mmCIF file of C-alpha atoms in Angstrom:
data_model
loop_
_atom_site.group_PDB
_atom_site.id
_atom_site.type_symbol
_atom_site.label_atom_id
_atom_site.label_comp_id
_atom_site.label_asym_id
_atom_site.label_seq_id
_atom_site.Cartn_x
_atom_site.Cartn_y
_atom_site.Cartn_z
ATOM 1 C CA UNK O 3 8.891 0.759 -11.957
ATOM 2 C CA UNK O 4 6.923 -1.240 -14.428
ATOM 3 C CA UNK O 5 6.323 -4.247 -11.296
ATOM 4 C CA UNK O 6 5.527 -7.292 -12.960
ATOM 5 C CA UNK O 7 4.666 -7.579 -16.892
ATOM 6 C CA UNK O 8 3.568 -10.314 -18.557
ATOM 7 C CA UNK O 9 3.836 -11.115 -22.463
ATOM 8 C CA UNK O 10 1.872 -11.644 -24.574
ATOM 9 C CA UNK O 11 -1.655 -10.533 -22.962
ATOM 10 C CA UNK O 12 -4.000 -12.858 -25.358
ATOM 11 C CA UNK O 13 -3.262 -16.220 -27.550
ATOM 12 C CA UNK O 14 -4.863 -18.697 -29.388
ATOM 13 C CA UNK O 15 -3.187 -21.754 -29.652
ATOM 14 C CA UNK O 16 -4.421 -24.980 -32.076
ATOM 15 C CA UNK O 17 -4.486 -28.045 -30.144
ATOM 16 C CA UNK O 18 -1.130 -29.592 -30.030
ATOM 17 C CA UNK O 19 0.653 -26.527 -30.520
ATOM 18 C CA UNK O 20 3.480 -24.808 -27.834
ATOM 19 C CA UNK O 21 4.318 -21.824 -26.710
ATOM 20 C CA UNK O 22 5.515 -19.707 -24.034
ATOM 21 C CA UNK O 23 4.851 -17.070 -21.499
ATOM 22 C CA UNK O 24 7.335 -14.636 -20.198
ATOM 23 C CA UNK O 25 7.126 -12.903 -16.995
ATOM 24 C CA UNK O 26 9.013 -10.183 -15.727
ATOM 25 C CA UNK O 27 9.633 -8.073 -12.725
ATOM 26 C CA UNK O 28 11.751 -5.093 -11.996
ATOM 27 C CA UNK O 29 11.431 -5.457 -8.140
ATOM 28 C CA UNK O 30 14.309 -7.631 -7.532
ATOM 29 C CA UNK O 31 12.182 -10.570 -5.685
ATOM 30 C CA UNK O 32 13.679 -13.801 -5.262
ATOM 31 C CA UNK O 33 10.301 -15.725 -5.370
ATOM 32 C CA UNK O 34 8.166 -15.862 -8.855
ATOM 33 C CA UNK O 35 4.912 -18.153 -9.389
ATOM 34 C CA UNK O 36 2.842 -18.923 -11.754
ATOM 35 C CA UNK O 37 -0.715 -19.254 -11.257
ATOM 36 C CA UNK O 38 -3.779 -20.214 -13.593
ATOM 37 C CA UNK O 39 -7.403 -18.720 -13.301
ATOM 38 C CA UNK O 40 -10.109 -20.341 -14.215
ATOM 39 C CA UNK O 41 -14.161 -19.417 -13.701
ATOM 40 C CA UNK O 42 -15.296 -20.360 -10.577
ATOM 41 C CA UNK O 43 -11.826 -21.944 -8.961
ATOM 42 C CA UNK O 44 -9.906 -19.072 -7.732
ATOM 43 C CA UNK O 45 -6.042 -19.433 -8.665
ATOM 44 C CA UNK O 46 -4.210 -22.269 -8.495
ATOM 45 C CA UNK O 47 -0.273 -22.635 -8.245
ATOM 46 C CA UNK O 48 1.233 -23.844 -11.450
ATOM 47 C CA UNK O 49 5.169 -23.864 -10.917
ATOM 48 C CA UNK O 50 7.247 -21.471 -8.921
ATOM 49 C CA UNK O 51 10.980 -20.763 -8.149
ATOM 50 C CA UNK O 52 12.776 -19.234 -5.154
ATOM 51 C CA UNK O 53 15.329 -18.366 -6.511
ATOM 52 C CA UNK O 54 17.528 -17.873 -9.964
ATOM 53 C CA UNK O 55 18.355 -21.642 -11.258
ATOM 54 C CA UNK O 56 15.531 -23.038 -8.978
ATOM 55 C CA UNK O 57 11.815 -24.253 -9.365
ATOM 56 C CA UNK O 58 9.329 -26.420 -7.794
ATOM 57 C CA UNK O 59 6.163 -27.827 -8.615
ATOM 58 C CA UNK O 60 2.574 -26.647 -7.373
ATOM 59 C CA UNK O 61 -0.440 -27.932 -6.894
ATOM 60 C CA UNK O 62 -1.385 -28.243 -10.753
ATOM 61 C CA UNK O 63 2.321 -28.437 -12.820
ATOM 62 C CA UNK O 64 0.756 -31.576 -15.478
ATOM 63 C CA UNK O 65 1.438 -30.190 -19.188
ATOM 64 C CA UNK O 66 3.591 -27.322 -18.155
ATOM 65 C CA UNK O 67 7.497 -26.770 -17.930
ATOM 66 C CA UNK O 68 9.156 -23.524 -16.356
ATOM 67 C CA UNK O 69 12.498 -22.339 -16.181
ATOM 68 C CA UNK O 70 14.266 -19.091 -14.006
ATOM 69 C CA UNK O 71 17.548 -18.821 -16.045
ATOM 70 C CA UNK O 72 17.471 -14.699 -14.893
ATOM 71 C CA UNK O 73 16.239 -13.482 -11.253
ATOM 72 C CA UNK O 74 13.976 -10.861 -13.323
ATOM 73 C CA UNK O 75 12.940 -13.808 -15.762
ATOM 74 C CA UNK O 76 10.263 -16.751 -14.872
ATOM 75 C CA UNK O 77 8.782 -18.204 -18.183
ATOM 76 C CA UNK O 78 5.857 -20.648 -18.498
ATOM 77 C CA UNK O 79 6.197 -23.097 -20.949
ATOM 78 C CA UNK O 80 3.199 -25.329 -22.990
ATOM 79 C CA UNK O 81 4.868 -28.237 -24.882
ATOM 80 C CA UNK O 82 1.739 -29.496 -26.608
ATOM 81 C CA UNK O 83 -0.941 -27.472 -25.658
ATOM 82 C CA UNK O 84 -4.532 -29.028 -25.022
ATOM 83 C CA UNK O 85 -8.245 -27.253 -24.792
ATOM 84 C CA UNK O 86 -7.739 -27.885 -20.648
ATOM 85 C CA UNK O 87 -5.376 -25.385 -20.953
ATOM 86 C CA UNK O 88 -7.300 -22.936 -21.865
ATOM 87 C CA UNK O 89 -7.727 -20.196 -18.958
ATOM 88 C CA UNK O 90 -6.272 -16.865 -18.013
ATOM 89 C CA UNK O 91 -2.295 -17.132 -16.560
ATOM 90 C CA UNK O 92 -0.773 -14.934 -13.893
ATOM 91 C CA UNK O 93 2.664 -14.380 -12.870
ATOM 92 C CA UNK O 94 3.466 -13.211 -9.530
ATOM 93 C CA UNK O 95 6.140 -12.043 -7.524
ATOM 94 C CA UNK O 96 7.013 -11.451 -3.902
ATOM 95 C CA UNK O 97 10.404 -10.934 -1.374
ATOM 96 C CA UNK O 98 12.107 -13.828 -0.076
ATOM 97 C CA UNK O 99 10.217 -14.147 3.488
ATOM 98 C CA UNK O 100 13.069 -15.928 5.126
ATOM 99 C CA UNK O 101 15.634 -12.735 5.238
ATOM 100 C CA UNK O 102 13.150 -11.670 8.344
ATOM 101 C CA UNK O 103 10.167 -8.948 7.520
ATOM 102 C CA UNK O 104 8.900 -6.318 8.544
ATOM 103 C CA UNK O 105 5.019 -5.897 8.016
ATOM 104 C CA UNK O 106 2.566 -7.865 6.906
ATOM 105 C CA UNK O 107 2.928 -6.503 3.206
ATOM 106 C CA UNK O 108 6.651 -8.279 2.993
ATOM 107 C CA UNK O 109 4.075 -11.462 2.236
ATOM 108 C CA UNK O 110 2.312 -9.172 -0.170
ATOM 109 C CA UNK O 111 2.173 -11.400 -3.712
ATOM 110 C CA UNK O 112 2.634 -8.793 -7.069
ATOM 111 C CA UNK O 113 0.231 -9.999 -9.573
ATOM 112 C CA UNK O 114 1.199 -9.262 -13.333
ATOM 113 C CA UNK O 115 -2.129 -8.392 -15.990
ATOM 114 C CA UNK O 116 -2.510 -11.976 -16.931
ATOM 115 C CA UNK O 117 -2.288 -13.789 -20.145
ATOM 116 C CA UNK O 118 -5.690 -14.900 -21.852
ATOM 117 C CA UNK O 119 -4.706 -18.105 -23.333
ATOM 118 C CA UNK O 120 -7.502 -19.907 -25.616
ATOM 119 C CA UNK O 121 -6.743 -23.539 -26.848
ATOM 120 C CA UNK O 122 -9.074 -25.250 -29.792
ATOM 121 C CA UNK J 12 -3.082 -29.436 1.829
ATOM 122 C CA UNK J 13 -4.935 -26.561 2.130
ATOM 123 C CA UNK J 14 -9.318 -26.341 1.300
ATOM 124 C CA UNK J 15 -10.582 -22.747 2.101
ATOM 125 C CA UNK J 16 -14.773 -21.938 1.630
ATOM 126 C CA UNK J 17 -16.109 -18.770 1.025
ATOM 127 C CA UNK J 18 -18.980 -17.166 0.121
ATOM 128 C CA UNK J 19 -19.527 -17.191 -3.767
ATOM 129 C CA UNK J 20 -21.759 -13.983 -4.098
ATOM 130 C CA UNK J 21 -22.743 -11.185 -1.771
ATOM 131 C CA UNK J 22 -24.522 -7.569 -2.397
ATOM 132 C CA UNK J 23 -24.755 -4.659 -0.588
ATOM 133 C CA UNK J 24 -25.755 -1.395 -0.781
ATOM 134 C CA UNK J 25 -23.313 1.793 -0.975
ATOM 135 C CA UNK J 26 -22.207 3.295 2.448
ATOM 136 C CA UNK J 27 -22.902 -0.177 4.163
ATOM 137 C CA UNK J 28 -20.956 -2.128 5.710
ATOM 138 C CA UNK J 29 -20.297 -6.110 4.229
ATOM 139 C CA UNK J 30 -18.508 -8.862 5.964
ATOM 140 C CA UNK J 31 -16.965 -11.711 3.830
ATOM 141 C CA UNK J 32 -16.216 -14.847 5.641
ATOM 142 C CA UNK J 33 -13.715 -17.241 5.096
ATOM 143 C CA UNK J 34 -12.890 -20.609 6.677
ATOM 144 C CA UNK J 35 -9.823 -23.283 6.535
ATOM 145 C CA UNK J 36 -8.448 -26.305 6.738
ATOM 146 C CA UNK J 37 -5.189 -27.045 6.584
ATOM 147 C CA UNK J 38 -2.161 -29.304 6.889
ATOM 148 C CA UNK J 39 0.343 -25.801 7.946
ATOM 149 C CA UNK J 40 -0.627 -22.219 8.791
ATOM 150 C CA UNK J 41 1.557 -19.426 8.471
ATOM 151 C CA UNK J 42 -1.359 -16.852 8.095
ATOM 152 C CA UNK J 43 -4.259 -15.685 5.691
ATOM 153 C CA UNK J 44 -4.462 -13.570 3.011
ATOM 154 C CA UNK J 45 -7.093 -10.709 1.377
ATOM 155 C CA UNK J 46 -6.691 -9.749 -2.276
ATOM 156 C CA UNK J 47 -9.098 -7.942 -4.260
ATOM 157 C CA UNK J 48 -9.612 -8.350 -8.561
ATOM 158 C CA UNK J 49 -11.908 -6.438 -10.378
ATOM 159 C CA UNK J 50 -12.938 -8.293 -13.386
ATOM 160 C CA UNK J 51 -10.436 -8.514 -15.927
ATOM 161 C CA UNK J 52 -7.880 -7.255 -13.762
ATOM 162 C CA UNK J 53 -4.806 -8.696 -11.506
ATOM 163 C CA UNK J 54 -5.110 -9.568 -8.070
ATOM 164 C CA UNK J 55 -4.207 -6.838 -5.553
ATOM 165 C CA UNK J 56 -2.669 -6.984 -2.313
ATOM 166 C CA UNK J 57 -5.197 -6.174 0.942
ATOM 167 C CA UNK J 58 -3.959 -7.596 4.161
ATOM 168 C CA UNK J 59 -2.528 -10.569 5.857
ATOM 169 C CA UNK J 60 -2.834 -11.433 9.180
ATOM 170 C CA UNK J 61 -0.386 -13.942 11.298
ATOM 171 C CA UNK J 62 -1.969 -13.404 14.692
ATOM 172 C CA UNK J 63 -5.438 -13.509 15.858
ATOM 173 C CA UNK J 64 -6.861 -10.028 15.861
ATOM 174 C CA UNK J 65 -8.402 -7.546 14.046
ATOM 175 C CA UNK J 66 -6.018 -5.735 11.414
ATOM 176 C CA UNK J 67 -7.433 -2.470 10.231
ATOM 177 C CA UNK J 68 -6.451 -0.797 6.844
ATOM 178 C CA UNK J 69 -8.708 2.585 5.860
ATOM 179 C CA UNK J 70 -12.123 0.956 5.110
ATOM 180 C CA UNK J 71 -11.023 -2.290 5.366
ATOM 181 C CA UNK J 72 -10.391 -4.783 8.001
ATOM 182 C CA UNK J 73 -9.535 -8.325 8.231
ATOM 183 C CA UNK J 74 -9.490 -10.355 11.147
ATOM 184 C CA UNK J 75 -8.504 -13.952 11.985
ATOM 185 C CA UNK J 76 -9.360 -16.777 14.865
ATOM 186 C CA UNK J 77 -6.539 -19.235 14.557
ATOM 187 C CA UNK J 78 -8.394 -21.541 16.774
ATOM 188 C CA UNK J 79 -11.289 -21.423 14.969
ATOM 189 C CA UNK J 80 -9.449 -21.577 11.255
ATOM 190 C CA UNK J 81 -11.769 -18.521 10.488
ATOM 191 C CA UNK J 82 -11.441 -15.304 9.146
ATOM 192 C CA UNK J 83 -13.173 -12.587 7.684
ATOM 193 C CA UNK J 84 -12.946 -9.198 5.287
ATOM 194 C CA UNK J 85 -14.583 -6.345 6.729
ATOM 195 C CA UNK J 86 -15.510 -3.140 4.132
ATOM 196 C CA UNK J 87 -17.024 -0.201 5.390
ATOM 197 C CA UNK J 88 -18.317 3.042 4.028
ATOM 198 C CA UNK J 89 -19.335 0.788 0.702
ATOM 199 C CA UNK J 90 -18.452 2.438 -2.652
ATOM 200 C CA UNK J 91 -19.370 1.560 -6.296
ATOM 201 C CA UNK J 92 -15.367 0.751 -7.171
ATOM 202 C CA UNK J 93 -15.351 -1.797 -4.349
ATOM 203 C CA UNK J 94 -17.867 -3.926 -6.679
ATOM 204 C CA UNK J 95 -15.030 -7.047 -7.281
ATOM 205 C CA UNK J 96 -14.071 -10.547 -6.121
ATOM 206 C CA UNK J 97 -12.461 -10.978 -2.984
ATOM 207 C CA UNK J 98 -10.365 -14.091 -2.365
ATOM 208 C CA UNK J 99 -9.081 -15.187 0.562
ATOM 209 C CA UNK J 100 -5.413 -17.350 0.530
ATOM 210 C CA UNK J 101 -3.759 -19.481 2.643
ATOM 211 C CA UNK J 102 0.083 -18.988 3.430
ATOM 212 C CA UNK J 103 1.455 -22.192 4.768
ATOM 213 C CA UNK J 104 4.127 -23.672 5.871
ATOM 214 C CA UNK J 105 5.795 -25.331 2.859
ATOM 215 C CA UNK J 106 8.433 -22.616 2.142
ATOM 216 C CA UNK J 107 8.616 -19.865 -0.920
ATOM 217 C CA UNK J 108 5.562 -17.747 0.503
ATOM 218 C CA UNK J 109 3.119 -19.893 -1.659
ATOM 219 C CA UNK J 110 -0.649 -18.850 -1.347
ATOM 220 C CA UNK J 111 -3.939 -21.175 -1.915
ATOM 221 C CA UNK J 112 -6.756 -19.273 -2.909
ATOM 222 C CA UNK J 113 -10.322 -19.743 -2.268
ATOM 223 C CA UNK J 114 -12.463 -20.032 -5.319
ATOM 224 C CA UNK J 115 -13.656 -15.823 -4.048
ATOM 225 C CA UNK J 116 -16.683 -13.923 -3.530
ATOM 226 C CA UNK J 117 -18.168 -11.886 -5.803
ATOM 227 C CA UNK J 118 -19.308 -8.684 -4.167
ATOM 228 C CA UNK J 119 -22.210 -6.671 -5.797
ATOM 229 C CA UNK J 120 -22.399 -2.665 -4.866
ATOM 230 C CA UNK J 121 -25.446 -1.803 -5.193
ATOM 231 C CA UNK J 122 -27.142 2.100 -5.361
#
């Protein structure tokens, strides 16, 4: 099991310029996120989606679009990309915590390698 | 919402023991999180506790006071490869098992 891969690992983006981030996992979890990293300020919660076909906003989703077209697929998208942007990106997955657990590790979040994204 | 304070740095010496606080306010509580990242790594996994109580993992134990909105990390038996951030998170009560982080602590092994 690879768990969760992101792609690509670095970028450098121009100012204005789009692109986008693919995650993937192999562990057949409903719920994906995406989370940004920057020095100082822990993770915050970009987008995420319980479930194929659905996603919701988090607590910072300005300048970013996502979309879960595959259950294995969440990708992060930057339509005009700005120097705030500019931080490391990870994707994480988890089980869908309403089927009833067992364990505190069903709440366990699996954290891809991150993507180093630097905007000028 | 959710607003969790930690400590930003802490250093201790190898086969001590270090305790890593971690308070909370919030708007819903499901439980609180541990996860671990050594620099230029991912997040890992540590605990999560639901109930009050101590839960106890190898060298590691977290505990939580729901009354209190408190919790802390405890690491025992110190190693070098423990030197990382530690971050505590917030599950609430919002639906899709989302976490908020605390900005994390920095913890500094020491020989």
């Amino acid at each position: 099991n690879a768990g969760v891969t992101q792609t690509p690992k670095f970028r450098v983006l121009k100012t204005g310029q789009s692109m986008t981030l693919l995650c993937a996992q192999d562990m057949n979890h409903e719920y994906m996120y995406w989370y940004r990293q920057d020095p100082g300020m822990g993770l915050r919660l970009i987008h995420y989606s319980v479930g194929e076909g659905t996603t919701a906003k988090g607590e910072v989703p300005d300048g970013y679009n996502v979309s879960r077209l595959k259950k294995q697929n969440f990708l992060l998208g930057l339509e005009s990309a700005a120097p705030s942007q500019t931080s490391v990106y990870f994707c994480a997955s988890s089980y869908d915590t309403r089927t009833g657990t067992s364990g505190s590790n069903s709440y366990e979040q699996y954290f891809g390698p991150g993507t180093r994204l630097t905007v000028t | 919402g959710q607003s969790l304070e930690q400590p930003s740095e802490v250093t201790a010496v190898e086969g001590a023991i270090v305790q890593i606080n971690c308070t909370y306010q919030t708007s819903g509580f499901y439980g609180l999180s541990w996860y671990q990242q050594h620099d230029g790594g991912a997040p890992t996994f540590l605990s999560y506790n639901a109930l009050d109580g101590l839960e106890e993992t190898g060298r590691f134990s977290s505990f939580l006071s729901r009354s209190d909105s408190y919790g802390y990390l405890l690491l025992q038996e110190l190693q070098m490869k423990d030197s990382a951030s530690y971050f505590c998170a917030v599950r609430g009560t919002g639906g899709g098992n989302k976490l908020t982080f605390g900005t994390g602590t920095q913890l500094k092994v020491e020989l």
